[in-house]
Amino acid sequence: MIKLVVLLTLLLVVLAKKGDGCNCDLEIIIDTSCSIPAAAHSKVLRFVQELLQANFKKVGVIAYDKTVRVISDPISNDGLISNILDALPKTFWCTKDSKPGCCNTRTNEALQTALNIVEDLESKRKNTCKVIILFTDGKTFPREFKDDTKSVAKKIHQLHPDWTVITVGVGHKIDVDELKAIASGDSNDNVILKPNFNSIRGVDICPDLPTPSPDNDPPCEPDDDDGEDDDPTPQK
């Protein structure tokens, strides 16, 4: 009888965690590379703002293109979650005009940075579930680093099988195979694919969020003429 009670208790804990992913600590990784047009910037930030309206306990933000920047550290965020977007630096986005200093998409380094941050956070908050959301409109570039991206993702899954990693891909230039390798689980449940930036909304991650107003703007898609693949700048 005691064993049955213990098993039922464990089952209830597991079910609660599965249905309560938006009540965890969250690390958001945002692709800010050249292929994201200026018209999409507000839509990406709207997506993040909607996520911040959920019940995530601590929230950290990482931005990445050729370099990785920790915009907000979740360990120091108590009471400041609503101010994260207000604190974004003017250099948050990489644009064509700023080439060749920031183009490319170093997903491998962004994932490694997230791994380090969330591991540190978990050491201080062991009883809080962890979620990583990676948003991108493309793929790891230069492509020679694709295997590095998959290697870091594999390490996350092996070392922290209780973490949930969700990937959000926008447009037709994304590497779906790469997004599946990054996301948790063997199914596609944690891979969200969207045709344009208009369609990325917080309810895709947290269904309990209020239904957002429709975005009736003309479809905003990744910039195919970003020139990222032609960037000759030596890699670090």
mmCIF file of N, CA and C in Angstrom, residues 47-108:
data_model
loop_
_atom_site.group_PDB
_atom_site.id
_atom_site.type_symbol
_atom_site.label_atom_id
_atom_site.label_comp_id
_atom_site.label_asym_id
_atom_site.label_seq_id
_atom_site.Cartn_x
_atom_site.Cartn_y
_atom_site.Cartn_z
ATOM 1 N N PHE A 47 6.705 38.739 -29.223
ATOM 2 C CA PHE A 47 6.687 37.329 -28.832
ATOM 3 C C PHE A 47 7.313 37.150 -27.453
ATOM 4 N N VAL A 48 8.465 37.800 -27.231
ATOM 5 C CA VAL A 48 9.132 37.704 -25.934
ATOM 6 C C VAL A 48 8.274 38.348 -24.849
ATOM 7 N N GLN A 49 7.702 39.510 -25.152
ATOM 8 C CA GLN A 49 6.868 40.210 -24.168
ATOM 9 C C GLN A 49 5.674 39.356 -23.773
ATOM 10 N N GLU A 50 5.080 38.669 -24.720
ATOM 11 C CA GLU A 50 3.944 37.796 -24.404
ATOM 12 C C GLU A 50 4.383 36.648 -23.508
ATOM 13 N N LEU A 51 5.562 36.107 -23.746
ATOM 14 C CA LEU A 51 6.074 35.043 -22.873
ATOM 15 C C LEU A 51 6.278 35.552 -21.456
ATOM 16 N N LEU A 52 6.701 36.803 -21.327
ATOM 17 C CA LEU A 52 6.949 37.370 -20.004
ATOM 18 C C LEU A 52 5.660 37.553 -19.214
ATOM 19 N N GLN A 53 4.514 37.458 -19.892
ATOM 20 C CA GLN A 53 3.234 37.568 -19.204
ATOM 21 C C GLN A 53 2.802 36.244 -18.581
ATOM 22 N N ALA A 54 3.527 35.165 -18.900
ATOM 23 C CA ALA A 54 3.228 33.863 -18.310
ATOM 24 C C ALA A 54 3.799 33.818 -16.891
ATOM 25 N N ASN A 55 3.806 32.634 -16.308
ATOM 26 C CA ASN A 55 4.198 32.499 -14.904
ATOM 27 C C ASN A 55 5.636 32.041 -14.711
ATOM 28 N N PHE A 56 6.487 32.278 -15.710
ATOM 29 C CA PHE A 56 7.890 31.912 -15.542
ATOM 30 C C PHE A 56 8.460 32.639 -14.322
ATOM 31 N N LYS A 57 9.244 31.919 -13.543
ATOM 32 C CA LYS A 57 9.724 32.451 -12.269
ATOM 33 C C LYS A 57 10.917 33.382 -12.440
ATOM 34 N N LYS A 58 11.930 32.903 -13.115
ATOM 35 C CA LYS A 58 13.085 33.736 -13.436
ATOM 36 C C LYS A 58 13.304 33.654 -14.937
ATOM 37 N N VAL A 59 13.673 34.748 -15.548
ATOM 38 C CA VAL A 59 13.815 34.793 -17.004
ATOM 39 C C VAL A 59 15.159 35.402 -17.370
ATOM 40 N N GLY A 60 15.873 34.727 -18.246
ATOM 41 C CA GLY A 60 17.117 35.256 -18.776
ATOM 42 C C GLY A 60 17.014 35.375 -20.286
ATOM 43 N N VAL A 61 17.749 36.318 -20.871
ATOM 44 C CA VAL A 61 17.707 36.542 -22.314
ATOM 45 C C VAL A 61 19.123 36.541 -22.877
ATOM 46 N N ILE A 62 19.323 35.749 -23.933
ATOM 47 C CA ILE A 62 20.585 35.701 -24.668
ATOM 48 C C ILE A 62 20.305 36.127 -26.098
ATOM 49 N N ALA A 63 21.132 36.995 -26.655
ATOM 50 C CA ALA A 63 21.045 37.381 -28.066
ATOM 51 C C ALA A 63 22.287 36.848 -28.771
ATOM 52 N N TYR A 64 22.115 36.436 -30.034
ATOM 53 C CA TYR A 64 23.284 35.914 -30.745
ATOM 54 C C TYR A 64 23.188 36.145 -32.244
ATOM 55 N N ASP A 65 24.320 36.413 -32.834
ATOM 56 C CA ASP A 65 24.531 36.424 -34.285
ATOM 57 C C ASP A 65 25.942 35.881 -34.461
ATOM 58 N N LYS A 66 26.908 36.738 -34.852
ATOM 59 C CA LYS A 66 28.302 36.257 -34.872
ATOM 60 C C LYS A 66 28.854 36.177 -33.447
ATOM 61 N N THR A 67 28.315 36.996 -32.562
ATOM 62 C CA THR A 67 28.720 36.978 -31.165
ATOM 63 C C THR A 67 27.515 36.669 -30.285
ATOM 64 N N VAL A 68 27.795 36.233 -29.072
ATOM 65 C CA VAL A 68 26.750 35.912 -28.100
ATOM 66 C C VAL A 68 26.797 36.948 -26.995
ATOM 67 N N ARG A 69 25.633 37.525 -26.671
ATOM 68 C CA ARG A 69 25.550 38.522 -25.607
ATOM 69 C C ARG A 69 24.501 38.104 -24.583
ATOM 70 N N VAL A 70 24.880 38.118 -23.327
ATOM 71 C CA VAL A 70 23.922 37.852 -22.254
ATOM 72 C C VAL A 70 23.221 39.182 -21.942
ATOM 73 N N ILE A 71 21.959 39.292 -22.354
ATOM 74 C CA ILE A 71 21.203 40.525 -22.179
ATOM 75 C C ILE A 71 20.680 40.634 -20.750
ATOM 76 N N SER A 72 20.244 39.522 -20.208
ATOM 77 C CA SER A 72 19.697 39.519 -18.856
ATOM 78 C C SER A 72 20.034 38.199 -18.179
ATOM 79 N N ASP A 73 20.587 38.277 -16.993
ATOM 80 C CA ASP A 73 20.969 37.098 -16.232
ATOM 81 C C ASP A 73 19.806 36.698 -15.331
ATOM 82 N N PRO A 74 19.279 35.475 -15.467
ATOM 83 C CA PRO A 74 18.106 35.086 -14.670
ATOM 84 C C PRO A 74 18.376 35.054 -13.175
ATOM 85 N N ILE A 75 19.614 34.927 -12.789
ATOM 86 C CA ILE A 75 19.930 34.841 -11.365
ATOM 87 C C ILE A 75 19.691 36.179 -10.677
ATOM 88 N N SER A 76 19.777 37.280 -11.421
ATOM 89 C CA SER A 76 19.622 38.606 -10.815
ATOM 90 C C SER A 76 18.340 39.299 -11.251
ATOM 91 N N ASN A 77 17.315 38.511 -11.637
ATOM 92 C CA ASN A 77 16.122 39.095 -12.234
ATOM 93 C C ASN A 77 14.942 39.292 -11.300
ATOM 94 N N ASP A 78 15.033 38.900 -10.041
ATOM 95 C CA ASP A 78 13.877 38.991 -9.151
ATOM 96 C C ASP A 78 13.268 40.386 -9.181
ATOM 97 N N GLY A 79 11.972 40.435 -9.502
ATOM 98 C CA GLY A 79 11.270 41.708 -9.509
ATOM 99 C C GLY A 79 11.533 42.573 -10.726
ATOM 100 N N LEU A 80 12.378 42.084 -11.671
ATOM 101 C CA LEU A 80 12.755 42.930 -12.792
ATOM 102 C C LEU A 80 12.346 42.344 -14.149
ATOM 103 N N ILE A 81 11.576 41.261 -14.125
ATOM 104 C CA ILE A 81 11.241 40.583 -15.373
ATOM 105 C C ILE A 81 10.557 41.525 -16.353
ATOM 106 N N SER A 82 9.655 42.363 -15.874
ATOM 107 C CA SER A 82 8.918 43.264 -16.770
ATOM 108 C C SER A 82 9.820 44.327 -17.380
ATOM 109 N N ASN A 83 11.017 44.514 -16.837
ATOM 110 C CA ASN A 83 11.917 45.551 -17.336
ATOM 111 C C ASN A 83 12.968 45.024 -18.307
ATOM 112 N N ILE A 84 12.925 43.734 -18.602
ATOM 113 C CA ILE A 84 13.962 43.139 -19.444
ATOM 114 C C ILE A 84 14.016 43.804 -20.815
ATOM 115 N N LEU A 85 12.867 43.931 -21.456
ATOM 116 C CA LEU A 85 12.857 44.490 -22.810
ATOM 117 C C LEU A 85 13.238 45.963 -22.807
ATOM 118 N N ASP A 86 12.900 46.674 -21.744
ATOM 119 C CA ASP A 86 13.255 48.089 -21.661
ATOM 120 C C ASP A 86 14.761 48.280 -21.571
ATOM 121 N N ALA A 87 15.452 47.226 -21.123
ATOM 122 C CA ALA A 87 16.896 47.331 -20.918
ATOM 123 C C ALA A 87 17.706 46.878 -22.131
ATOM 124 N N LEU A 88 17.025 46.528 -23.224
ATOM 125 C CA LEU A 88 17.747 46.040 -24.394
ATOM 126 C C LEU A 88 18.657 47.130 -24.956
ATOM 127 N N PRO A 89 19.908 46.788 -25.278
ATOM 128 C CA PRO A 89 20.827 47.799 -25.821
ATOM 129 C C PRO A 89 20.448 48.182 -27.246
ATOM 130 N N LYS A 90 20.885 49.373 -27.672
ATOM 131 C CA LYS A 90 20.588 49.833 -29.026
ATOM 132 C C LYS A 90 21.236 48.932 -30.076
ATOM 133 N N THR A 91 22.278 48.223 -29.688
ATOM 134 C CA THR A 91 22.987 47.335 -30.621
ATOM 135 C C THR A 91 22.437 45.920 -30.580
ATOM 136 N N PHE A 92 21.211 45.749 -30.077
ATOM 137 C CA PHE A 92 20.636 44.407 -29.925
ATOM 138 C C PHE A 92 20.571 43.668 -31.254
ATOM 139 N N TRP A 93 20.166 44.375 -32.316
ATOM 140 C CA TRP A 93 19.985 43.735 -33.619
ATOM 141 C C TRP A 93 21.216 43.924 -34.503
ATOM 142 N N CYS A 94 21.525 42.880 -35.267
ATOM 143 C CA CYS A 94 22.574 42.953 -36.277
ATOM 144 C C CYS A 94 21.915 43.350 -37.599
ATOM 145 N N THR A 95 22.444 44.356 -38.283
ATOM 146 C CA THR A 95 21.855 44.808 -39.544
ATOM 147 C C THR A 95 22.895 44.775 -40.657
ATOM 148 N N LYS A 96 22.410 44.914 -41.876
ATOM 149 C CA LYS A 96 23.335 44.931 -43.019
ATOM 150 C C LYS A 96 24.359 46.048 -42.884
ATOM 151 N N ASP A 97 23.908 47.172 -42.353
ATOM 152 C CA ASP A 97 24.810 48.314 -42.222
ATOM 153 C C ASP A 97 25.938 48.049 -41.248
ATOM 154 N N SER A 98 25.733 47.122 -40.339
ATOM 155 C CA SER A 98 26.761 46.836 -39.340
ATOM 156 C C SER A 98 27.705 45.717 -39.781
ATOM 157 N N LYS A 99 27.476 45.140 -40.954
ATOM 158 C CA LYS A 99 28.392 44.129 -41.475
ATOM 159 C C LYS A 99 29.768 44.738 -41.709
ATOM 160 N N PRO A 100 30.840 43.954 -41.629
ATOM 161 C CA PRO A 100 30.845 42.518 -41.339
ATOM 162 C C PRO A 100 31.039 42.200 -39.863
ATOM 163 N N GLY A 101 30.741 43.161 -38.998
ATOM 164 C CA GLY A 101 31.065 42.955 -37.597
ATOM 165 C C GLY A 101 30.179 42.000 -36.835
ATOM 166 N N CYS A 102 28.970 41.693 -37.335
ATOM 167 C CA CYS A 102 28.085 40.870 -36.506
ATOM 168 C C CYS A 102 27.328 39.788 -37.261
ATOM 169 N N CYS A 103 27.379 39.730 -38.576
ATOM 170 C CA CYS A 103 26.621 38.710 -39.301
ATOM 171 C C CYS A 103 27.157 37.312 -38.980
ATOM 172 N N ASN A 104 26.386 36.344 -39.343
ATOM 173 C CA ASN A 104 26.550 34.920 -39.051
ATOM 174 C C ASN A 104 25.631 34.533 -37.904
ATOM 175 N N THR A 105 25.464 33.235 -37.725
ATOM 176 C CA THR A 105 24.509 32.720 -36.740
ATOM 177 C C THR A 105 25.184 31.614 -35.937
ATOM 178 N N ARG A 106 25.784 31.978 -34.827
ATOM 179 C CA ARG A 106 26.571 31.035 -34.033
ATOM 180 C C ARG A 106 25.700 30.365 -32.967
ATOM 181 N N THR A 107 24.799 29.522 -33.449
ATOM 182 C CA THR A 107 23.878 28.828 -32.555
ATOM 183 C C THR A 107 24.625 27.950 -31.561
ATOM 184 N N ASN A 108 25.741 27.390 -31.991
ATOM 185 C CA ASN A 108 26.511 26.520 -31.097
ATOM 186 C C ASN A 108 26.963 27.265 -29.845
#
